[in-house]
Short mmCIF file of C-alpha atoms and ligand atoms in Angstrom, two decimals:
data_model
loop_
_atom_site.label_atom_id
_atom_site.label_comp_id
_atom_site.label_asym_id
_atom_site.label_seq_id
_atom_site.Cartn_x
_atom_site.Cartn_y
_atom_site.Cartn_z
CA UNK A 430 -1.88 -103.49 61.71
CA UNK A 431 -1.31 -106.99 59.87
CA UNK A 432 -0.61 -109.08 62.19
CA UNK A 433 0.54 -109.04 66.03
CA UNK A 434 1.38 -112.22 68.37
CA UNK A 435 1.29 -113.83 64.45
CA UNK A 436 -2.34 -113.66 64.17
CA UNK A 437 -4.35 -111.32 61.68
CA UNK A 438 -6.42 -108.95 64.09
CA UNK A 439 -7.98 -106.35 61.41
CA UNK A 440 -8.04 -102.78 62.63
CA UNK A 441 -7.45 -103.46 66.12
CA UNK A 442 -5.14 -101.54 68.35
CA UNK A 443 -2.29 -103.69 69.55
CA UNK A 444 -2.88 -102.43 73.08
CA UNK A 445 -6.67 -103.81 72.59
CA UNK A 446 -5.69 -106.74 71.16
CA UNK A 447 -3.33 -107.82 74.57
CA UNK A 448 -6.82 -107.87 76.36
CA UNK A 449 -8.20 -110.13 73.61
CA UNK A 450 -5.26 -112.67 74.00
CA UNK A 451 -5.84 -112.67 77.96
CA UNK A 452 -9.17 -113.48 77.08
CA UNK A 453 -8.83 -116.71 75.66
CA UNK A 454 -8.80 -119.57 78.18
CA UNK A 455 -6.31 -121.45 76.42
CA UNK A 456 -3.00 -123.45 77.57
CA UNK A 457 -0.14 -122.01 77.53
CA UNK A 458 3.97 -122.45 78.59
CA UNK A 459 4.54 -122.73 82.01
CA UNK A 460 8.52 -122.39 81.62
CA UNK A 461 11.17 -119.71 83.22
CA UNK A 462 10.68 -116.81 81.63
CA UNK A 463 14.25 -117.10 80.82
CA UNK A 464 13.81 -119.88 78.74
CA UNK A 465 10.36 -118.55 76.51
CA UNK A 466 12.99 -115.37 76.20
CA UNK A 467 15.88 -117.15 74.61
CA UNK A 468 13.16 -118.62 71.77
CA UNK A 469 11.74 -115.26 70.72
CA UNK A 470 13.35 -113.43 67.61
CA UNK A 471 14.53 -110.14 67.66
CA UNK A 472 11.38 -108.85 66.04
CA UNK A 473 9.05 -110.73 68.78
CA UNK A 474 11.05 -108.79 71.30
CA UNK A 475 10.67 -105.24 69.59
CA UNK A 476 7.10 -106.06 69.72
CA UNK A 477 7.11 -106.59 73.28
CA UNK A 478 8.90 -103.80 73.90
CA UNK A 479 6.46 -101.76 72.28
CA UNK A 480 3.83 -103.08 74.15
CA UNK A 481 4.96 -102.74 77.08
CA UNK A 482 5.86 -98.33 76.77
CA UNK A 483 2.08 -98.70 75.58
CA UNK A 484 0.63 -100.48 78.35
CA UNK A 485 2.91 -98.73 81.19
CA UNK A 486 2.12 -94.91 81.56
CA UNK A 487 4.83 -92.42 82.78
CA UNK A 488 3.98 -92.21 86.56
CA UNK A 489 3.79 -90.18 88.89
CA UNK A 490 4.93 -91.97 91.64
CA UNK A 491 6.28 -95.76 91.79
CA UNK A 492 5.06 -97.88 94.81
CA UNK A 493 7.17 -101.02 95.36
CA UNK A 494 5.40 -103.41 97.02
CA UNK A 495 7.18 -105.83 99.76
CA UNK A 496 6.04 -108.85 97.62
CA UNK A 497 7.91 -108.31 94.16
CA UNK A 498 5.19 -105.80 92.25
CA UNK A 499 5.77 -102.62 90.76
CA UNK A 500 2.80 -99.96 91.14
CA UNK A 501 2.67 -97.02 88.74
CA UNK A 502 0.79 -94.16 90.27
CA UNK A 503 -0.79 -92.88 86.88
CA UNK A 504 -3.18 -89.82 86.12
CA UNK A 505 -6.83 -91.22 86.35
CA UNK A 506 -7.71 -90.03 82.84
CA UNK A 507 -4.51 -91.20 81.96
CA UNK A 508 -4.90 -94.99 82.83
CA UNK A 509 -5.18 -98.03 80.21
CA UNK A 510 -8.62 -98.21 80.38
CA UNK A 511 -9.37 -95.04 78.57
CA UNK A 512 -7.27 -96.67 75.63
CA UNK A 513 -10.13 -98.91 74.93
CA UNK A 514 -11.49 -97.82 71.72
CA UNK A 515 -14.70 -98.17 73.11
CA UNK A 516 -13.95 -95.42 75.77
CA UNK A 517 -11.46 -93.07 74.23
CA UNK A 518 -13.83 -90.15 72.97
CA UNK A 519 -16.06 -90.50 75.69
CA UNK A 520 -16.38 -87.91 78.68
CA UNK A 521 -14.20 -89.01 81.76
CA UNK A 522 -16.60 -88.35 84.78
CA UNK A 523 -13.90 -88.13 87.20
CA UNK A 524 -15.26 -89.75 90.24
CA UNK A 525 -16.26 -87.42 93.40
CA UNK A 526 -13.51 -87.66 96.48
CA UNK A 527 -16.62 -89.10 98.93
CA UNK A 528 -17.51 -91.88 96.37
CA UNK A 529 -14.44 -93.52 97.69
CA UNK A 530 -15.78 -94.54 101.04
CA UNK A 531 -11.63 -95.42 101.88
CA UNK A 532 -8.81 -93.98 101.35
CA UNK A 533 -6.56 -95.48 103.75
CA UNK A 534 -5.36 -99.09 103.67
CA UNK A 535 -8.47 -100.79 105.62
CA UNK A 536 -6.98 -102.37 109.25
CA UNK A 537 -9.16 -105.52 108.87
CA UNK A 538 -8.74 -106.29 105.22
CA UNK A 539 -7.36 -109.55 104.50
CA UNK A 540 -5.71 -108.13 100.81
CA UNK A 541 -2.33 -107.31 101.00
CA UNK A 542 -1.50 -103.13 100.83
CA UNK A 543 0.19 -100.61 99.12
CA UNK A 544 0.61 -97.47 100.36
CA UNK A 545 -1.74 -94.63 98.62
CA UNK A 546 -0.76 -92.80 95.25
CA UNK A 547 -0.94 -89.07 95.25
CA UNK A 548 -4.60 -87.47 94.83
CA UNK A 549 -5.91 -87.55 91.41
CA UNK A 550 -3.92 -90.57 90.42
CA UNK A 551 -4.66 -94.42 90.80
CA UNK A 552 -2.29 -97.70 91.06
CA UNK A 553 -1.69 -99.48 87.99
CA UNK A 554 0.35 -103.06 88.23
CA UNK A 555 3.71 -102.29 86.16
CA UNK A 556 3.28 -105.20 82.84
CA UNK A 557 6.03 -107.20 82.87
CA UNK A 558 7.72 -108.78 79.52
CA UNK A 559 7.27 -112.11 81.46
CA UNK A 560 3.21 -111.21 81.90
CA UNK A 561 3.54 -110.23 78.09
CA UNK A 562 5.55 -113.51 76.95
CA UNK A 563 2.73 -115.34 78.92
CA UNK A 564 -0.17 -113.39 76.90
CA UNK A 565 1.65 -114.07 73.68
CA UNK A 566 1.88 -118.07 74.07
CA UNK A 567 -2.14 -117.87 75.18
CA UNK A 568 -2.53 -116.99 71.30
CA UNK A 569 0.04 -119.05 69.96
CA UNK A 570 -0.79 -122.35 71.36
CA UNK A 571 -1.87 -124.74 69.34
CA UNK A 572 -2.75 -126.87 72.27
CA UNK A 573 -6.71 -127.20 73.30
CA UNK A 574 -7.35 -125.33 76.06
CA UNK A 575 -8.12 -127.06 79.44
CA UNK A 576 -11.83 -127.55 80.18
CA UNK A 577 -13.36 -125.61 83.05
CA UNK A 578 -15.61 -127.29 85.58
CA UNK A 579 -18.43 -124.91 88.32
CA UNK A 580 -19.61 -125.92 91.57
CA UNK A 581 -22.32 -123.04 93.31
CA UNK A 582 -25.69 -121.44 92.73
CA UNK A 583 -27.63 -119.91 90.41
CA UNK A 584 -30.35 -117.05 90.50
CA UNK A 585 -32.18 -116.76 87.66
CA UNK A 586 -36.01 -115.72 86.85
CA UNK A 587 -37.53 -115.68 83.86
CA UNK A 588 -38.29 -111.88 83.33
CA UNK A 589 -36.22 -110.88 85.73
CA UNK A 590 -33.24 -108.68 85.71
CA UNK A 591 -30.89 -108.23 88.13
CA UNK A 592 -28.67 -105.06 89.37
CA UNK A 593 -26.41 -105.96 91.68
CA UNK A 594 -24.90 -109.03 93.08
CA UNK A 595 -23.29 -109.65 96.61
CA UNK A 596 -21.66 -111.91 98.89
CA UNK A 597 -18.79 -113.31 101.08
CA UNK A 598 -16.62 -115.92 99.95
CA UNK A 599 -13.84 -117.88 102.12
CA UNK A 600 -10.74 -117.42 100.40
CA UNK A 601 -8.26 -120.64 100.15
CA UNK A 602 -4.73 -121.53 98.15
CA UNK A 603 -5.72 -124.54 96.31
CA UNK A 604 -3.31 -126.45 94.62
CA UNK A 605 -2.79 -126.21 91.02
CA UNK A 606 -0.24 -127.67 88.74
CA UNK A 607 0.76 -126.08 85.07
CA UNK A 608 -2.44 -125.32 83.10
CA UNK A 609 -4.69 -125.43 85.91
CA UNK A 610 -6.68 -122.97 87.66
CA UNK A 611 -8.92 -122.56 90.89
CA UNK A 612 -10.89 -120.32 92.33
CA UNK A 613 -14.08 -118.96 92.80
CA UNK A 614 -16.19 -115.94 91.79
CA UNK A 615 -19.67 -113.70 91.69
CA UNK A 616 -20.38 -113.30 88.49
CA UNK A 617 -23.50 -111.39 86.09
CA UNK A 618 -24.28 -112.31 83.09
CA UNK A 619 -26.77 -111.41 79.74
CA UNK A 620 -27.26 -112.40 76.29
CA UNK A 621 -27.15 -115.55 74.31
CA UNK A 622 -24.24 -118.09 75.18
CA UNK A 623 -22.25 -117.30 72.03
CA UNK A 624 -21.99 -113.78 72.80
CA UNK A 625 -22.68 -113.47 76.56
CA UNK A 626 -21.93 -110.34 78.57
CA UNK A 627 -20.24 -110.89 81.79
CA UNK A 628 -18.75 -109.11 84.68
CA UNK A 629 -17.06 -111.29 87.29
CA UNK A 630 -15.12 -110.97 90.47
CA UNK A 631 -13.37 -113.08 92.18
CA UNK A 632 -10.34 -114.69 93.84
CA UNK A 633 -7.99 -117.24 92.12
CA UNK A 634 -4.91 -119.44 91.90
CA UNK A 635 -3.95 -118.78 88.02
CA UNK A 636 -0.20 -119.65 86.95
CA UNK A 637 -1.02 -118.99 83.80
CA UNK A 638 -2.68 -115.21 84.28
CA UNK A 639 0.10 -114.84 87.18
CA UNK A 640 3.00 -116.78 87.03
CA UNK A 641 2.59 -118.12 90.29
CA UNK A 642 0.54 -119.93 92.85
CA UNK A 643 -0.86 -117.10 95.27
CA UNK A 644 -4.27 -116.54 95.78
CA UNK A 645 -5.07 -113.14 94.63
CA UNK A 646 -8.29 -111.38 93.52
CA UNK A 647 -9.79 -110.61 90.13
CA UNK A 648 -11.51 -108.72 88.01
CA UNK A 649 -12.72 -110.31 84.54
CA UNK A 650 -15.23 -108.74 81.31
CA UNK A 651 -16.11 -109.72 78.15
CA UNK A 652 -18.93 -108.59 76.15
CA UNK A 653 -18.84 -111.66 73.52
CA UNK A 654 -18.07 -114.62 75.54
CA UNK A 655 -14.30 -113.72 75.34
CA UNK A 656 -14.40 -114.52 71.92
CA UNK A 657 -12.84 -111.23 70.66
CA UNK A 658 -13.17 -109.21 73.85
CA UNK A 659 -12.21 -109.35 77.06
CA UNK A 660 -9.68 -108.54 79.83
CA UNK A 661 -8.38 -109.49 83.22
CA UNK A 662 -7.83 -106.80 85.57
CA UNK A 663 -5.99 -103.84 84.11
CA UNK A 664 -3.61 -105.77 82.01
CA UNK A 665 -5.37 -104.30 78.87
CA UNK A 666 -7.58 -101.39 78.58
CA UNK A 667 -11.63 -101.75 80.44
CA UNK A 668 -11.59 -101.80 83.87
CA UNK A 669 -11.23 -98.39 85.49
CA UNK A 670 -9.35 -98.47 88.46
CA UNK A 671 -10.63 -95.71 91.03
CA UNK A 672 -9.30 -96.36 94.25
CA UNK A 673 -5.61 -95.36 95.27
CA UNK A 674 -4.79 -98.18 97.17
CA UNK A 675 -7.04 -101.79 96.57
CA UNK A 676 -6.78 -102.88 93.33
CA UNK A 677 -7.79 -105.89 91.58
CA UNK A 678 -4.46 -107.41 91.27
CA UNK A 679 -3.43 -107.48 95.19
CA UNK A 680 -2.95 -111.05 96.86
CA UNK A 681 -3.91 -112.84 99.83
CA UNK A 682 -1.07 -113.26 102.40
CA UNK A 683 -3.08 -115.31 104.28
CA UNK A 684 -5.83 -117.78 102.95
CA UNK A 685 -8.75 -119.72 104.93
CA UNK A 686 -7.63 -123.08 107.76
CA UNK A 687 -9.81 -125.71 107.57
CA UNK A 688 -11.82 -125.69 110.56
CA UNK A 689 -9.94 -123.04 111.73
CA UNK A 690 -9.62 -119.29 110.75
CA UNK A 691 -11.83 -117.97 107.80
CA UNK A 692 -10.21 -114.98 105.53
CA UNK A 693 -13.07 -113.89 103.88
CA UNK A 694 -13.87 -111.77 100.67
CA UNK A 695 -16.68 -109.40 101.20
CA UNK A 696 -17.66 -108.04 97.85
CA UNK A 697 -20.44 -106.68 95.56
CA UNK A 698 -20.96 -105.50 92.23
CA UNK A 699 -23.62 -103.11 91.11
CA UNK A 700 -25.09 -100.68 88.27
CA UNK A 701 -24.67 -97.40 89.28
CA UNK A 702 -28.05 -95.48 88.76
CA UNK A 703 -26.46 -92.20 87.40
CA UNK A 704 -25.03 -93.51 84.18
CA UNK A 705 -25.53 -97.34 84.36
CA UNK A 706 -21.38 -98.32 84.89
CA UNK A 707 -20.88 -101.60 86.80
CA UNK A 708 -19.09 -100.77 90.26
CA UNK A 709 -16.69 -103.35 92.08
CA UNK A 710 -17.27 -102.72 96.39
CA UNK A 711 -14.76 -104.73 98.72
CA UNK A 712 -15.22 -105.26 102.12
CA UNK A 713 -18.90 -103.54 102.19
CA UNK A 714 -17.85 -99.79 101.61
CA UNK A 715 -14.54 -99.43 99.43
CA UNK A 716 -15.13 -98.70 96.07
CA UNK A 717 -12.30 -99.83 93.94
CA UNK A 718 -13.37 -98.99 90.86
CA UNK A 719 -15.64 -99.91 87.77
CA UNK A 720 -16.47 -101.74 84.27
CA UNK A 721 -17.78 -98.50 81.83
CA UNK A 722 -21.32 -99.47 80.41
CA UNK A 723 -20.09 -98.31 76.96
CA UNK A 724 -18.14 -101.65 76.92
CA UNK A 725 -21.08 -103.88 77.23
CA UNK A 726 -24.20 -104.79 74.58
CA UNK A 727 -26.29 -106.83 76.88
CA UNK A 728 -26.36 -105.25 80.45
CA UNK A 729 -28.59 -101.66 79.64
CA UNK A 730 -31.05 -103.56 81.45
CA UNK A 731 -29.36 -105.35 83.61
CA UNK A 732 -28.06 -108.76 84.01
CA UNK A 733 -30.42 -112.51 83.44
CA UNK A 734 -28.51 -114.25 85.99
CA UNK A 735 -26.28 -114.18 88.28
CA UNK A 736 -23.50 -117.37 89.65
CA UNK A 737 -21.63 -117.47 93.39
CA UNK A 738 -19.51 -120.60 93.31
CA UNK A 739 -16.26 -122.50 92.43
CA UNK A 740 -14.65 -122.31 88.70
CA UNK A 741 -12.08 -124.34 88.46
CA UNK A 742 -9.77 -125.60 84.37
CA UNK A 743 -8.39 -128.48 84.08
CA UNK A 744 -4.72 -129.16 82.78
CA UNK A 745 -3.83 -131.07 79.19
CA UNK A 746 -4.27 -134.28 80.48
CA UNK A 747 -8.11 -133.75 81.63
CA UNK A 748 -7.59 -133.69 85.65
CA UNK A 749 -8.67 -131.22 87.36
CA UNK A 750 -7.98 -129.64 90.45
CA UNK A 751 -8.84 -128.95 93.62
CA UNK A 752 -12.00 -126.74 94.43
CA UNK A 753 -11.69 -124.87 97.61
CA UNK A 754 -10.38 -126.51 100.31
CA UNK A 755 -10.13 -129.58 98.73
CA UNK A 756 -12.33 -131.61 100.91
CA UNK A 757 -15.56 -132.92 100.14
CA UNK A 758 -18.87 -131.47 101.77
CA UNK A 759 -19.46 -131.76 105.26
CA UNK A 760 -22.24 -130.28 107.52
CA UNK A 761 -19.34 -127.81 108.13
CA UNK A 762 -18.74 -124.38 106.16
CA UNK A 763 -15.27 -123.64 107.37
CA UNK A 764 -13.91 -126.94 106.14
CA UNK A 765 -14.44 -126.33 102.33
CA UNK A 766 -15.68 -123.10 100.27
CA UNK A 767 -18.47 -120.96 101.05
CA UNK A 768 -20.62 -117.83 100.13
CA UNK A 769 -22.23 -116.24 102.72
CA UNK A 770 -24.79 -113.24 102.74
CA UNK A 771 -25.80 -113.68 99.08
CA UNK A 772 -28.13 -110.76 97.90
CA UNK A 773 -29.25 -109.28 94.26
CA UNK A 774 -30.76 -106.76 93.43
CA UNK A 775 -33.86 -106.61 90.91
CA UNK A 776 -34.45 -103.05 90.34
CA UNK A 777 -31.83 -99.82 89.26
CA UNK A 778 -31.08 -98.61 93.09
CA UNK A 779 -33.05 -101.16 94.05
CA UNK A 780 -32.58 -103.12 97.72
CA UNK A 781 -30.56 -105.98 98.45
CA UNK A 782 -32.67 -109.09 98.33
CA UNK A 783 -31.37 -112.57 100.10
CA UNK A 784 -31.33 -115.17 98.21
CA UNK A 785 -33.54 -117.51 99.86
CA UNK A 786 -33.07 -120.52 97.02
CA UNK A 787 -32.16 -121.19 93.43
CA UNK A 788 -30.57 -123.80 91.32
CA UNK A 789 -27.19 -125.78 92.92
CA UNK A 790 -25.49 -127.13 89.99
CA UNK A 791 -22.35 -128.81 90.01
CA UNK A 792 -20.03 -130.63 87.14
CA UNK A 793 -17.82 -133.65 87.42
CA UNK A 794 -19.99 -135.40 90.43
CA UNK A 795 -17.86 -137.43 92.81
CA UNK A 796 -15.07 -134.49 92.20
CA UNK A 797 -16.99 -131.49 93.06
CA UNK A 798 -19.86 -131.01 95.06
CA UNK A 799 -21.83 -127.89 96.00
CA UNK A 800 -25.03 -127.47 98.48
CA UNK A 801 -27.19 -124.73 100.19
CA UNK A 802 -27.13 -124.84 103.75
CA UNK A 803 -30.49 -123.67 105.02
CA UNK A 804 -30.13 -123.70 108.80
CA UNK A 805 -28.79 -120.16 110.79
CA UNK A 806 -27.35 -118.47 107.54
CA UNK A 807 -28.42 -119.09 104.37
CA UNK A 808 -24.81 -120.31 103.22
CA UNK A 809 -23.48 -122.03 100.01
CA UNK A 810 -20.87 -124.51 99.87
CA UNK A 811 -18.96 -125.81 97.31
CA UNK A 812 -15.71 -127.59 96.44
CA UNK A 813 -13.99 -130.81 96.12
CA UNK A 814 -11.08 -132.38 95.73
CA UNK A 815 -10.85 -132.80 91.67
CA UNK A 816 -9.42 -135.84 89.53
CA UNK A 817 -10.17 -136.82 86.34
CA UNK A 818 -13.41 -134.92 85.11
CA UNK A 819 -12.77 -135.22 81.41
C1 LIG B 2042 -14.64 -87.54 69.23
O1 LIG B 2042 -15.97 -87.06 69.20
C2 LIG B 2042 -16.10 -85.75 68.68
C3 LIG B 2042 -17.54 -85.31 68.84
O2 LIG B 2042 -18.43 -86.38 68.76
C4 LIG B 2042 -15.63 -85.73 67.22
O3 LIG B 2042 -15.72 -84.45 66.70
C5 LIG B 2042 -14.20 -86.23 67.17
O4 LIG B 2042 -13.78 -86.30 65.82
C6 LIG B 2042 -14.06 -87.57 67.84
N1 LIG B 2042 -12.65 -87.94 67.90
C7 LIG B 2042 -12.20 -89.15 67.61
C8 LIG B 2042 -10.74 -89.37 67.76
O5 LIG B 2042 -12.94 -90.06 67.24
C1 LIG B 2043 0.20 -109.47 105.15
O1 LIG B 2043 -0.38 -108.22 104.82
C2 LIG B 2043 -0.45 -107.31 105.89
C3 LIG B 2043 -1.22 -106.11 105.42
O2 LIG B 2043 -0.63 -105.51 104.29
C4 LIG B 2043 0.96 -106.99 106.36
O3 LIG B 2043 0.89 -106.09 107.42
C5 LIG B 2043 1.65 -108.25 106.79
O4 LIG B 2043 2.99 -107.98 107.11
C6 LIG B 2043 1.63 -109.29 105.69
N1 LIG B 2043 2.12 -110.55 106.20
C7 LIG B 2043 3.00 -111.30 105.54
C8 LIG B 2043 3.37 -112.58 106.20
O5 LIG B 2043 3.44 -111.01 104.45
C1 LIG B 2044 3.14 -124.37 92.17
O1 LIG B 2044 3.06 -125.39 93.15
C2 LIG B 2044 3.68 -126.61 92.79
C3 LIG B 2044 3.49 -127.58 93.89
O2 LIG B 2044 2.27 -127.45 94.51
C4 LIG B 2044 5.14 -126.40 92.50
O3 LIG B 2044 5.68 -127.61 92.05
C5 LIG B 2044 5.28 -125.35 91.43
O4 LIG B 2044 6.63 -125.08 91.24
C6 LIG B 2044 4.58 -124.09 91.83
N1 LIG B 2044 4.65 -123.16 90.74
C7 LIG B 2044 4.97 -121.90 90.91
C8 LIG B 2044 5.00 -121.06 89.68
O5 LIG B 2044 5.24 -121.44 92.00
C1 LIG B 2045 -22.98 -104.04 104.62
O1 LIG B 2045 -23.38 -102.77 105.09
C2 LIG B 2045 -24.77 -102.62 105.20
C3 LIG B 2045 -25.08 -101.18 105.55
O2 LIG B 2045 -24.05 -100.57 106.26
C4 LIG B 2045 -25.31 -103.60 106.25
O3 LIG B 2045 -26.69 -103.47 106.36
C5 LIG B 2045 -24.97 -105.01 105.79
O4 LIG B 2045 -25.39 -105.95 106.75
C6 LIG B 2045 -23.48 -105.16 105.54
N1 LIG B 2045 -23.26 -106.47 104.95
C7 LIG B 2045 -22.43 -107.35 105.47
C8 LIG B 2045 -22.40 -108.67 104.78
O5 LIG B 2045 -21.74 -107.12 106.43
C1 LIG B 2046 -27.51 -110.22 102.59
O1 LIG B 2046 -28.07 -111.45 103.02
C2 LIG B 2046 -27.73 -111.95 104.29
C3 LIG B 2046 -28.60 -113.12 104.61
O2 LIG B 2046 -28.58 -114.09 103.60
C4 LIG B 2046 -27.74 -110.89 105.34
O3 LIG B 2046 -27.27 -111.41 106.56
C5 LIG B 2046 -26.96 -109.68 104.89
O4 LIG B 2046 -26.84 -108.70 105.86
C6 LIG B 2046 -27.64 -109.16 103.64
N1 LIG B 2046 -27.31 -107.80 103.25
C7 LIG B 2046 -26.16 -107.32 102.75
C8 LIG B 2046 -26.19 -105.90 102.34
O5 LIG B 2046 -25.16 -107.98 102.60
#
């Protein structure tokens, strides 16, 4: 394998190497897919093709969902994550039926639904040549990629390692414009900065990972900083997708009013004790799936610190976004972001620990703002209205 997307990637599997391109933050083409499709040569569009009847499985069932997505309903040990080279001679522990807490679309949940797949299979979003055509212009661009700007808190002790991370976020639809992105996330995180491990989960507004401007959710690894590794959701192989109906790629029909109705995110991500794998919980009980230890180098014992808060990338020209809501703090929580309930977790199986304080940071001051509110809940908020941080 020479070269694929036109860059030399050594011995790595071309289905690997789509998670590497997703990887990079970089700018890319915000065009019709039309138009990026007219510009690629016959033998760029073999090699989507190919990548493509690797990345999509035969399925068992197809689930087509009322907003525009394709679900494949593929064998669990058949999904892309098991194509990570990492993963593909290890031992599938197929997970137990009562480990998934939910199997029916959740009344309350604020996520959009699909109907379940069959037992022993799980949803996988169908890749499009238009999510492929976006992946290969991350690589190609020759642009510098937009600069990325945090708002939230911090817990971090020296000596200290940390299991599991929780909280509720407000969910909103910022606005975004080509190159930009908002959202906000709980993420863990160990090693040096260069080659950091991290697990994050969140909710965004991406146009570049999505191709449009709904909020959805996400799921995001990388074991060296996203230098050579890494992956959103299950566009390329790492995350293992459990549960038959949430998954990480579903969007928000409905995002948060200011001062009016809250949709929240209720989420939590923890080691689990048994074999040390990093499982994603929504909404408190539903397990939707997890992050396979084997793919990390840092987190055996556990994570150094763990972030709630905004992220936010700027576009070319050095403005960024909105955070949020897009108004600056009040005394109020429902009129810009929030986490709510924040707890870690210090020891394996350990219990859920508030966080009572730690560091607010926040970049770009006079943009973004972010503060701990002390009084009835302990409650972060974050967010701001953006401009010209560079
Ligand atoms: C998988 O592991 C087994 C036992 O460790 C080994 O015999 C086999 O050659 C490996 N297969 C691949 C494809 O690496
Ligand atoms: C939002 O999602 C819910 C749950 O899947 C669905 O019942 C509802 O029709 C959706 N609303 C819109 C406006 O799409
Ligand atoms: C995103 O929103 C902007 C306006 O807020 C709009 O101009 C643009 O077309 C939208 N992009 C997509 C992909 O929907
Ligand atoms: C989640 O569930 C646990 C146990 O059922 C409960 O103690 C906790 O308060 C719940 N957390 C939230 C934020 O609702
Ligand atoms: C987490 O912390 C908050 C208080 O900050 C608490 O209300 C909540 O129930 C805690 N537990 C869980 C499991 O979320």
């Amino acid at each position: 394998m020479a070269s694929f997307f036109g860059l030399k990637i050594g011995s790595f599997q071309p289905i690997f190497f789509l998670g590497l391109v997703l990887a990079y933050h970089v700018v890319i083409l915000v065009e019709g897919g039309r138009d990026i499709a007219s510009r690629l040569s016959e033998e760029e569009d073999l090699e989507l093709e190919t990548q493509l009847s690797i990345l999509n499985k035969s399925p068992i069932k197809t689930i087509h969902a009322y907003w525009g997505d394709i679900y494949d309903c593929i064998e669990f040990h058949k999904q892309p994550a098991f194509d990570h080279p990492l993963l593909k001679n290890r031992t599938i522990t197929t997970p137990k039926r009562d480990e998934i807490a939910s199997t029916r679309p959740h009344k309350t949940s604020v996520m959009s639904q699909i109907e379940g797949c069959p037992k022993g299979t799980v949803p996988i979003r169908r890749t499009t040549k238009e999510d492929l055509m976006r992946a290969k212009y991350l690589s190609s661009s020759s642009n510098s990629p937009g600069d990325e700007y945090f708002a939230g808190i911090t817990v971090q002790t020296e000596g200290e390692r940390y299991f599991g991370a929780s909280g509720s976020a407000n969910v909103w639809n910022p606005k975004v414009i080509s190159y930009q992105s908002s959202g906000a996330e709980i993420s863990l995180i160990a090693g040096p900065i260069e080659h950091a491990n991290v697990i994050r989960f969140g909710w965004t507004v991406d146009p570049e990972l999505y191709g449009d401007n709904v909020t959805r959710s996400y799921t995001y690894w990388t074991s060296d900083s996203g230098y050579t590794t890494g992956c959103y959701n299950t566009l390329c192989p790492g995350f293992v997708q459990v549960h038959p109906t949430y998954t990480p790629f579903l969007h928000f029909n409905k995002t948060s009013v200011i001062g009016g109705e809250q949709i929240q995110l209720l989420s939590s991500i923890q080691m689990d004790p048994e074999n040390g794998h990093w499982w994603l919980t929504m909404d408190n009980t539903t397990k939707v799936g997890y992050w396979p230890k084997d793919l990390f180098t840092q987190f055996q014992l556990g994570a150094e610190y763990v972030y709630w808060g905004g992220r936010v990338r700027s576009g070319k020209d050095g403005i960024a976004p909105e955070m949020a809501s897009g108004e600056k703090l009040d005394d109020f929580p429902n009129h810009v972001g929030y986490y709510a309930a924040l707890n870690y977790t210090n020891e394996v199986e350990g219990d859920w620990i508030p966080v009572q304080k730690g560091p607010i940071s926040f970049d770009c001051k006079g943009y973004y703002d972010a503060s701990w509110k002390y009084s009835e809940d302990h409650v972060l908020m974050y967010g701001g209205p953006g401009g010209p941080c560079a």
